[in-house]
């Protein structure tokens, strides 16, 4: 089937592509119980060489910049306690790590998690991290504009392939907290 966004001719329901996903993402798709049916979580095959957002939208069309989201892992620290969380923002924005994230996590300091932590603790590849399949005790902070977007292109857990998900499904993820102003304009 043709994807609802982008120029992807072969979009398939993610439950039919579990072998193409990392194990944590495949497990999340298998266990999906949201109001959005699992069959509406779509998988599209993409070239891993162009997985990074800027190159990806240059290749597949600049319109995708407003229809895609990035998922980044942050670490908030207070004293000796570090809390890992995922942040999902539209690709045309950046995560307000030192404002919204730090305050929401109750952290004294917040920063992007080191790559080996982000990939090791998620079981996903750098450049393909997705909010589906994250550790169950992590907060998943989602910018409200992502939830308000009809269809959102996001990583699949690997650099090869993307998921296309109805925006409202992000509010149904385990640990999801929808926040205004999480994504701020890139200046």
Coordinates of N, CA and C in Angstrom, one line a residue:
X1 N 0.8 -1.2 0.0 CA 0.0 0.0 0.0 C 0.9 1.2 0.0
X2 N 0.3 2.3 -0.5 CA 1.0 3.6 -0.5 C 0.9 4.2 0.9
X3 N 2.0 4.8 1.4 CA 2.1 5.4 2.7 C 1.2 6.7 2.7
X4 N 0.6 7.0 3.8 CA -0.2 8.2 3.9 C 0.5 9.5 3.8
X5 N 1.8 9.5 4.0 CA 2.7 10.6 3.9 C 4.0 10.2 3.1
X6 N 4.7 11.2 2.6 CA 5.9 10.9 1.9 C 5.7 10.2 0.5
X7 N 6.8 9.8 0.0 CA 6.8 9.2 -1.4 C 7.1 7.7 -1.3
X8 N 6.6 7.0 -0.3 CA 6.8 5.6 0.0 C 5.7 4.8 -0.7
X9 N 6.1 4.0 -1.6 CA 5.1 3.1 -2.3 C 4.8 1.9 -1.6
X10 N 5.7 1.4 -0.7 CA 5.5 0.1 -0.1 C 5.4 0.3 1.4
X11 N 4.3 0.7 1.9 CA 4.1 0.8 3.4 C 3.3 -0.5 3.8
X12 N 3.8 -1.1 4.9 CA 3.2 -2.4 5.3 C 2.9 -2.2 6.8
X13 N 1.8 -2.8 7.3 CA 1.5 -2.8 8.7 C 2.7 -3.4 9.5
X14 N 3.1 -2.7 10.5 CA 4.3 -3.1 11.3 C 4.1 -4.5 11.8
X15 N 2.9 -5.0 12.2 CA 2.8 -6.4 12.7 C 3.2 -7.4 11.7
X16 N 3.2 -7.0 10.4 CA 3.7 -8.0 9.4 C 5.2 -7.9 9.1
X17 N 5.9 -7.0 9.8 CA 7.3 -6.7 9.6 C 8.1 -6.9 10.8
X18 N 7.7 -7.7 11.7 CA 8.4 -7.8 13.0 C 9.8 -8.2 12.9
X19 N 10.2 -9.0 11.9 CA 11.5 -9.5 11.7 C 12.5 -8.3 11.2
X20 N 11.9 -7.2 10.8 CA 12.7 -6.1 10.3 C 12.9 -5.1 11.5
X21 N 12.3 -5.3 12.6 CA 12.4 -4.4 13.7 C 13.4 -4.9 14.8
X22 N 13.9 -4.1 15.6 CA 14.7 -4.6 16.8 C 13.7 -5.3 17.7
X23 N 14.3 -6.2 18.5 CA 13.4 -6.9 19.4 C 12.5 -6.1 20.3
X24 N 13.1 -5.0 21.0 CA 12.2 -4.2 21.8 C 11.0 -3.6 21.0
X25 N 11.3 -3.1 19.8 CA 10.2 -2.5 19.0 C 9.2 -3.6 18.5
X26 N 9.7 -4.7 18.1 CA 8.8 -5.8 17.7 C 7.9 -6.2 18.9
X27 N 8.5 -6.3 20.1 CA 7.7 -6.7 21.2 C 6.6 -5.7 21.5
X28 N 7.0 -4.4 21.4 CA 6.0 -3.3 21.6 C 4.8 -3.4 20.6
X29 N 5.2 -3.7 19.3 CA 4.2 -3.8 18.3 C 3.3 -5.0 18.6
X30 N 3.9 -6.1 19.0 CA 3.1 -7.3 19.3 C 2.1 -7.1 20.5
X31 N 2.6 -6.3 21.4 CA 1.8 -6.1 22.6 C 0.9 -4.8 22.5
X32 N 0.9 -4.1 21.4 CA 0.2 -2.9 21.2 C -1.3 -3.1 21.6
X33 N -1.8 -2.1 22.4 CA -3.2 -2.2 22.9 C -3.9 -0.8 22.8
X34 N -3.3 0.1 22.1 CA -3.9 1.4 22.1 C -5.2 1.5 21.3
X35 N -5.9 2.7 21.4 CA -7.1 2.9 20.6 C -6.8 2.8 19.1
X36 N -5.6 3.2 18.7 CA -5.2 3.1 17.3 C -4.8 1.6 17.1
X37 N -5.5 1.0 16.1 CA -5.2 -0.4 15.9 C -3.7 -0.6 15.4
X38 N -3.1 -1.7 15.8 CA -1.7 -2.0 15.5 C -1.5 -2.0 14.0
X39 N -2.5 -2.3 13.2 CA -2.3 -2.4 11.8 C -2.1 -1.0 11.2
X40 N -2.4 0.1 12.0 CA -2.2 1.4 11.5 C -0.8 1.9 11.8
X41 N 0.0 1.1 12.5 CA 1.4 1.4 12.7 C 2.1 0.8 11.5
X42 N 2.6 1.7 10.6 CA 3.2 1.2 9.3 C 4.7 1.2 9.3
X43 N 5.2 0.3 8.5 CA 6.7 0.2 8.3 C 7.0 0.5 6.9
X44 N 8.0 1.4 6.6 CA 8.5 1.6 5.3 C 10.0 1.3 5.3
X45 N 10.5 0.6 4.3 CA 11.9 0.4 4.1 C 12.6 1.6 3.6
X46 N 13.7 2.0 4.2 CA 14.5 3.1 3.8 C 15.9 2.8 3.8
X47 N 16.7 3.6 3.1 CA 18.1 3.4 3.0 C 18.8 3.9 4.3
X48 N 19.6 3.0 5.0 CA 20.2 3.5 6.2 C 21.3 4.6 6.0
X49 N 21.8 4.7 4.8 CA 22.8 5.7 4.6 C 22.2 7.1 4.6
X50 N 20.9 7.2 4.5 CA 20.2 8.6 4.6 C 19.3 8.7 5.8
X51 N 19.6 8.0 6.8 CA 18.6 7.9 8.0 C 18.6 9.2 8.8
X52 N 19.7 10.0 8.8 CA 19.7 11.2 9.5 C 18.7 12.2 8.9
X53 N 18.0 12.9 9.8 CA 16.8 13.8 9.4 C 17.1 14.7 8.2
X54 N 18.2 15.5 8.3 CA 18.5 16.5 7.2 C 18.6 15.8 5.9
X55 N 19.4 14.8 5.8 CA 19.6 14.1 4.6 C 18.3 13.3 4.1
X56 N 17.6 12.8 5.0 CA 16.4 12.0 4.7 C 15.4 13.0 4.1
X57 N 15.1 14.1 4.7 CA 14.1 15.0 4.1 C 14.6 15.6 2.8
X58 N 15.9 15.8 2.7 CA 16.4 16.3 1.4 C 16.1 15.3 0.3
X59 N 16.2 14.1 0.6 CA 16.0 13.0 -0.4 C 14.5 12.7 -0.7
X60 N 13.7 12.7 0.4 CA 12.3 12.3 0.3 C 11.3 13.5 0.3
X61 N 11.8 14.7 0.4 CA 11.0 15.9 0.3 C 10.9 16.7 1.6
X62 N 11.0 18.0 1.5 CA 11.1 18.8 2.7 C 9.8 18.9 3.4
X63 N 8.7 18.5 2.8 CA 7.4 18.4 3.5 C 7.4 17.5 4.7
X64 N 8.3 16.4 4.6 CA 8.4 15.5 5.7 C 9.0 16.1 7.0
X65 N 9.6 17.2 6.8 CA 10.2 17.8 8.0 C 9.1 18.2 9.1
X66 N 7.9 18.6 8.6 CA 6.8 18.9 9.5 C 5.9 17.6 9.8
X67 N 6.2 16.5 9.1 CA 5.5 15.3 9.3 C 6.3 14.2 9.9
X68 N 7.5 14.5 10.4 CA 8.4 13.6 11.1 C 8.8 14.0 12.5
X69 N 9.2 13.1 13.3 CA 9.6 13.4 14.6 C 10.9 12.7 14.9
X70 N 11.7 13.3 15.8 CA 12.9 12.7 16.3 C 12.6 12.2 17.7
X71 N 13.2 11.1 18.1 CA 13.2 10.6 19.5 C 14.6 10.6 20.0
X72 N 14.8 11.4 21.0 CA 16.2 11.5 21.6 C 16.1 11.1 23.1
X73 N 17.2 10.5 23.6 CA 17.2 10.1 25.0 C 18.0 11.1 25.8
X74 N 17.4 11.5 26.9 CA 18.0 12.5 27.8 C 18.2 11.9 29.1
X75 N 19.2 12.5 29.9 CA 19.5 12.1 31.2 C 19.3 13.3 32.1
X76 N 18.4 13.1 33.1 CA 18.3 14.2 34.1 C 18.9 13.7 35.4
X77 N 19.7 14.6 36.1 CA 20.4 14.2 37.3 C 20.0 15.1 38.4
X78 N 19.7 14.6 39.6 CA 19.6 15.3 40.8 C 20.3 14.5 41.9
X79 N 21.4 15.1 42.4 CA 22.3 14.4 43.3 C 22.9 13.2 42.6
X80 N 22.8 12.0 43.3 CA 23.3 10.8 42.7 C 22.4 10.0 41.8
X81 N 21.1 10.5 41.6 CA 20.1 9.8 40.9 C 20.0 10.4 39.5
X82 N 20.1 9.5 38.5 CA 19.9 9.8 37.1 C 18.7 9.2 36.6
X83 N 17.9 10.0 35.9 CA 16.7 9.5 35.3 C 16.8 9.6 33.8
X84 N 16.6 8.5 33.1 CA 16.6 8.5 31.6 C 15.2 8.7 31.1
X85 N 15.0 9.4 30.0 CA 13.7 9.6 29.5 C 13.9 9.8 28.0
X86 N 12.8 9.6 27.2 CA 12.8 9.8 25.8 C 12.0 11.1 25.6
X87 N 12.4 11.8 24.6 CA 11.8 13.1 24.2 C 11.4 12.9 22.7
X88 N 10.2 13.2 22.3 CA 9.7 13.1 21.0 C 9.2 14.4 20.5
X89 N 9.9 15.0 19.5 CA 9.6 16.3 19.0 C 9.6 16.3 17.5
X90 N 8.8 17.2 16.9 CA 8.8 17.3 15.5 C 10.2 17.6 15.0
X91 N 10.6 17.1 13.8 CA 12.0 17.2 13.3 C 12.4 18.6 13.0
X92 N 11.5 19.5 12.8 CA 11.8 20.9 12.5 C 12.1 21.7 13.8
X93 N 12.1 21.0 15.0 CA 12.3 21.7 16.3 C 13.5 21.0 17.0
X94 N 13.8 21.5 18.1 CA 14.8 20.9 19.0 C 14.2 20.7 20.4
X95 N 14.7 19.8 21.1 CA 14.2 19.5 22.5 C 14.7 20.6 23.4
X96 N 13.8 21.1 24.2 CA 14.1 22.1 25.3 C 14.6 21.3 26.5
X97 N 15.9 20.9 26.4 CA 16.5 20.0 27.4 C 16.6 20.8 28.8
X98 N 17.1 22.0 28.7 CA 17.4 22.7 30.0 C 16.2 23.5 30.5
X99 N 15.1 23.5 29.8 CA 13.9 24.1 30.3 C 12.8 23.1 30.7
X100 N 12.0 22.7 29.7 CA 10.9 21.8 29.9 C 11.3 20.5 30.4
X101 N 12.3 19.9 29.8 CA 12.8 18.5 30.2 C 13.3 18.5 31.7
X102 N 14.2 19.4 31.9 CA 14.8 19.5 33.3 C 13.7 19.7 34.3
X103 N 12.8 20.6 34.1 CA 11.7 20.9 35.1 C 10.8 19.7 35.2
X104 N 10.4 19.1 34.1 CA 9.5 17.9 34.2 C 10.1 16.8 35.0
X105 N 11.4 16.5 34.8 CA 12.1 15.4 35.4 C 12.5 15.8 36.9
X106 N 12.3 17.1 37.3 CA 12.8 17.5 38.6 C 14.3 17.3 38.8
X107 N 15.0 17.6 37.7 CA 16.4 17.4 37.7 C 17.1 18.7 37.9
X108 N 18.3 18.6 38.5 CA 19.1 19.8 38.7 C 19.8 20.1 37.3
X109 N 20.2 19.0 36.6 CA 20.9 19.1 35.4 C 20.3 18.1 34.4
X110 N 20.1 18.5 33.1 CA 19.6 17.6 32.1 C 20.5 17.7 30.9
X111 N 20.7 16.6 30.2 CA 21.6 16.6 29.0 C 21.2 15.5 28.1
X112 N 21.7 15.5 26.9 CA 21.4 14.3 26.0 C 22.2 13.2 26.6
X113 N 21.6 12.0 26.6 CA 22.3 10.8 27.1 C 23.5 10.4 26.2
X114 N 24.6 9.9 26.7 CA 25.7 9.5 25.8 C 25.1 8.4 24.9
X115 N 25.7 8.3 23.7 CA 25.3 7.4 22.6 C 25.3 6.0 23.1
X116 N 26.3 5.5 23.8 CA 26.3 4.1 24.3 C 25.2 3.8 25.3
X117 N 24.9 4.8 26.1 CA 23.7 4.6 27.0 C 22.4 4.6 26.2
X118 N 22.3 5.5 25.3 CA 21.0 5.5 24.5 C 20.8 4.2 23.8
X119 N 21.8 3.8 23.1 CA 21.7 2.5 22.3 C 21.7 1.3 23.2
X120 N 22.5 1.3 24.2 CA 22.6 0.1 25.1 C 21.4 -0.1 25.9
X121 N 20.8 0.9 26.4 CA 19.6 0.8 27.3 C 18.3 0.6 26.5
X122 N 18.3 1.0 25.2 CA 17.1 0.9 24.4 C 17.1 -0.4 23.6
X123 N 18.3 -0.9 23.2 CA 18.4 -2.0 22.3 C 18.2 -1.6 20.9
X124 N 18.3 -0.3 20.6 CA 18.1 0.2 19.3 C 19.4 0.8 18.7
X125 N 19.4 1.1 17.4 CA 20.5 1.7 16.8 C 20.5 3.2 16.8
X126 N 21.7 3.8 17.0 CA 21.8 5.2 16.9 C 21.3 5.7 15.6
X127 N 20.5 6.7 15.6 CA 19.9 7.3 14.3 C 18.6 6.6 14.0
X128 N 18.1 5.6 14.8 CA 16.9 4.9 14.5 C 16.0 4.8 15.8
X129 N 16.4 5.4 16.9 CA 15.7 5.3 18.1 C 14.3 5.8 18.0
X130 N 13.4 5.0 18.5 CA 11.9 5.3 18.4 C 11.3 5.2 19.8
X131 N 10.2 5.9 20.0 CA 9.5 5.8 21.3 C 8.8 4.4 21.5
X132 N 8.6 3.6 20.5 CA 8.0 2.3 20.7 C 9.0 1.3 21.2
X133 N 8.7 0.7 22.3 CA 9.6 -0.4 22.8 C 10.7 0.1 23.7
X134 N 10.5 1.3 24.3 CA 11.5 1.7 25.3 C 11.3 1.0 26.6
X135 N 12.3 1.1 27.5 CA 12.1 0.5 28.8 C 10.8 1.0 29.5
X136 N 10.0 0.2 30.1 CA 8.7 0.5 30.6 C 8.7 1.5 31.8
X137 N 9.8 1.7 32.5 CA 9.9 2.7 33.6 C 10.4 4.1 33.1
X138 N 10.6 4.2 31.8 CA 11.1 5.5 31.3 C 9.9 6.5 31.0
X139 N 10.0 7.7 31.4 CA 9.0 8.7 30.9 C 9.3 8.9 29.4
X140 N 8.2 9.0 28.7 CA 8.3 9.3 27.2 C 7.6 10.7 27.1
X141 N 8.4 11.7 27.0 CA 7.9 13.1 26.9 C 7.6 13.4 25.4
X142 N 6.4 13.8 25.1 CA 5.9 13.9 23.7 C 5.4 15.4 23.5
X143 N 6.0 16.1 22.6 CA 5.5 17.4 22.3 C 4.1 17.4 21.8
X144 N 3.2 18.3 22.2 CA 1.8 18.3 21.9 C 1.6 18.4 20.3
X145 N 2.5 19.0 19.6 CA 2.4 19.1 18.2 C 2.5 17.8 17.5
X146 N 3.3 16.9 18.1 CA 3.4 15.5 17.5 C 2.1 14.8 17.5
X147 N 1.5 14.9 18.7 CA 0.2 14.2 18.9 C -0.9 14.8 18.0
X148 N -0.8 16.1 17.7 CA -1.7 16.8 16.8 C -1.5 16.6 15.3
X149 N -0.4 15.9 14.9 CA -0.1 15.7 13.5 C -0.8 14.4 13.1
X150 N -1.5 14.4 11.9 CA -2.2 13.2 11.5 C -1.3 12.0 11.4
X151 N -0.3 12.0 10.7 CA 0.7 10.9 10.5 C 2.1 11.4 10.8
X152 N 2.9 10.6 11.5 CA 4.2 11.0 11.9 C 5.2 9.9 11.5
X153 N 6.2 10.3 10.8 CA 7.3 9.4 10.4 C 8.4 9.5 11.6
X154 N 8.8 8.3 12.1 CA 9.7 8.2 13.2 C 10.6 7.0 13.0
X155 N 11.6 6.9 13.7 CA 12.6 5.8 13.6 C 11.9 4.5 13.9
X156 N 12.5 3.4 13.4 CA 12.0 2.0 13.6 C 12.8 1.2 14.6
X157 N 13.8 1.8 15.2 CA 14.7 1.1 16.1 C 16.0 0.7 15.4
X158 N 16.0 0.8 14.1 CA 17.2 0.6 13.2 C 17.3 1.8 12.3
X159 N 18.5 2.0 11.8 CA 18.7 3.0 10.8 C 18.0 2.7 9.5
X160 N 17.9 1.4 9.2 CA 17.1 1.0 8.0 C 15.6 0.9 8.4
X161 N 14.8 1.6 7.7 CA 13.4 1.6 7.9 C 12.9 2.7 8.9
X162 N 11.6 3.0 8.6 CA 10.9 4.0 9.5 C 9.5 3.5 9.8
X163 N 9.0 4.1 10.8 CA 7.6 3.8 11.1 C 6.8 5.1 10.8
X164 N 5.6 4.9 10.3 CA 4.6 5.9 10.1 C 3.4 5.6 11.0
X165 N 3.2 6.6 11.9 CA 2.3 6.3 13.1 C 1.3 7.5 13.2
X166 N 0.0 7.2 13.4 CA -0.9 8.3 13.7 C -0.4 9.1 14.9
X167 N -0.4 10.4 14.8 CA 0.1 11.2 15.9 C -0.5 10.9 17.2
X168 N -1.8 10.7 17.2 CA -2.5 10.5 18.5 C -2.0 9.2 19.2
X169 N -1.4 8.3 18.5 CA -0.9 7.0 19.1 C 0.3 7.3 20.1
X170 N 1.0 8.4 19.9 CA 2.1 8.7 20.8 C 1.7 9.0 22.2
X171 N 0.4 9.5 22.3 CA -0.1 9.8 23.7 C -0.5 8.5 24.4
X172 N -0.6 7.4 23.7 CA -1.0 6.1 24.3 C 0.2 5.2 24.6
X173 N 1.4 5.7 24.3 CA 2.6 4.9 24.6 C 2.8 4.7 26.1
X174 N 3.3 3.6 26.6 CA 3.6 3.5 28.0 C 4.5 4.6 28.5
X175 N 4.1 5.2 29.6 CA 4.9 6.3 30.2 C 4.8 7.6 29.5
X176 N 3.9 7.8 28.5 CA 3.8 9.0 27.7 C 3.2 10.1 28.5
X177 N 3.9 11.3 28.4 CA 3.4 12.5 29.0 C 3.4 13.6 27.8
X178 N 2.3 14.1 27.5 CA 2.2 15.1 26.4 C 2.5 16.5 27.0
X179 N 3.5 17.2 26.5 CA 3.9 18.5 27.0 C 3.8 19.6 25.9
X180 N 3.3 20.7 26.3 CA 3.4 21.9 25.4 C 4.8 22.5 25.5
X181 N 5.4 22.9 24.4 CA 6.7 23.6 24.4 C 7.9 22.7 24.5
X182 N 7.7 21.4 24.5 CA 8.9 20.5 24.6 C 9.8 20.7 23.4
X183 N 9.2 20.9 22.2 CA 10.0 21.2 21.0 C 10.0 22.7 20.7
X184 N 11.2 23.2 20.6 CA 11.2 24.7 20.3 C 11.9 24.9 18.9
X185 N 11.5 26.0 18.4 CA 12.0 26.4 17.0 C 13.5 26.4 17.0
X186 N 14.0 25.9 15.9 CA 15.5 26.0 15.7 C 15.8 27.4 15.2
X187 N 16.7 28.1 15.9 CA 17.0 29.5 15.5 C 18.2 29.6 14.6

